[in-house]
Short mmCIF file of C-alpha atoms in Angstrom, two decimals:
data_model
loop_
_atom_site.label_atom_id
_atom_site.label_comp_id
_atom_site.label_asym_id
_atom_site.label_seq_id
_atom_site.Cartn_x
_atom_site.Cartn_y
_atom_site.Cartn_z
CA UNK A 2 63.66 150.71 67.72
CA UNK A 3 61.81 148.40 70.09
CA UNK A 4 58.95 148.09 67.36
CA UNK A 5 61.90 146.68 65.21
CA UNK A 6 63.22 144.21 67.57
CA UNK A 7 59.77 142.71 68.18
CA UNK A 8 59.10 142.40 64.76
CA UNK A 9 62.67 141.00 63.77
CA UNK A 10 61.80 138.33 66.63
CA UNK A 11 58.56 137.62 65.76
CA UNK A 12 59.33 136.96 61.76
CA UNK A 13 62.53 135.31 62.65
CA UNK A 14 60.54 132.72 64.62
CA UNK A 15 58.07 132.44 62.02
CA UNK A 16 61.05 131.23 59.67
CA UNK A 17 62.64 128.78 61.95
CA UNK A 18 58.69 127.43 63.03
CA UNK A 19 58.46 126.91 59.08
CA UNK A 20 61.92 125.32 58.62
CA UNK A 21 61.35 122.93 61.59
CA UNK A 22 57.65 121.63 60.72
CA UNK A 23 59.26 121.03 57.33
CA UNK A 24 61.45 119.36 58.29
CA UNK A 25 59.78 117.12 60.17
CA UNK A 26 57.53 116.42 57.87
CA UNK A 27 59.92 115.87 55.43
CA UNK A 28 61.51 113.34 57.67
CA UNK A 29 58.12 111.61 57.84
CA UNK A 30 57.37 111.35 54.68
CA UNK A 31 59.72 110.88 51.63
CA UNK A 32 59.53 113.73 49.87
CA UNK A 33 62.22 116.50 49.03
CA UNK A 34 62.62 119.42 51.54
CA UNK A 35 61.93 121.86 48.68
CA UNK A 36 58.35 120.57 48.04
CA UNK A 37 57.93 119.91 51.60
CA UNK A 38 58.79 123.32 52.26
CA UNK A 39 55.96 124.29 49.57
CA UNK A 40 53.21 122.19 51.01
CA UNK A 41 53.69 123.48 54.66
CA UNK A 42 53.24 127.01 54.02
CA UNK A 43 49.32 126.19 54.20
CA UNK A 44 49.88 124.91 57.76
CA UNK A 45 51.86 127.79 58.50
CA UNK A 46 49.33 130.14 57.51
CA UNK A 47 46.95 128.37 59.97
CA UNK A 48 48.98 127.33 62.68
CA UNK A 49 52.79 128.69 62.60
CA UNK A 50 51.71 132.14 63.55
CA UNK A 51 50.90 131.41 67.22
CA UNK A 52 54.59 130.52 68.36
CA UNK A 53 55.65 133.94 66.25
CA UNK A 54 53.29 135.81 68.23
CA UNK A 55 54.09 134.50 71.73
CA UNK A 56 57.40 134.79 71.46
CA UNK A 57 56.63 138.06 69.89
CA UNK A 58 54.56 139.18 73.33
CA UNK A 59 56.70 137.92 75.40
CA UNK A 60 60.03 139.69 73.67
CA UNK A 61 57.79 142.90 73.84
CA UNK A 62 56.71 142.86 77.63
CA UNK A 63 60.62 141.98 78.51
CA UNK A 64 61.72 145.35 76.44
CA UNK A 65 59.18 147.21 78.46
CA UNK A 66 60.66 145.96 81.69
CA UNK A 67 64.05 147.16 80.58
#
């Protein structure tokens, strides 16, 4: 079950990563959040794993302390 957690945790974060950086950029440039949505994944690929994993390690050692 703690497996689960971690992994719900890390995805989640993934997701909201992805909606913020899309945002963002969708703020910065003028383009529609759907396409802007489409053009981050690359950068999520690349980049939007690390905060996933942290949080990910971090919600992991905390379970083990329980």
């Amino acid at each position: 079950m703690k497996t689960t957690k971690v992994m719900l945790a890390v995805i989640g974060t993934f997701f909201l990563t992805w909606i913020l950086v899309s945002l963002l950029f969708c703020y910065l440039g003028d383009t529609e959040f759907k396409t802007t949505m489409a053009h981050s994944f690359i950068f999520m690929v690349i980049l939007g794993w690390i905060p996933a994993m942290i949080v990910g390690a971090d919600y992991s050692e905390k379970l083990n302390n329980l």
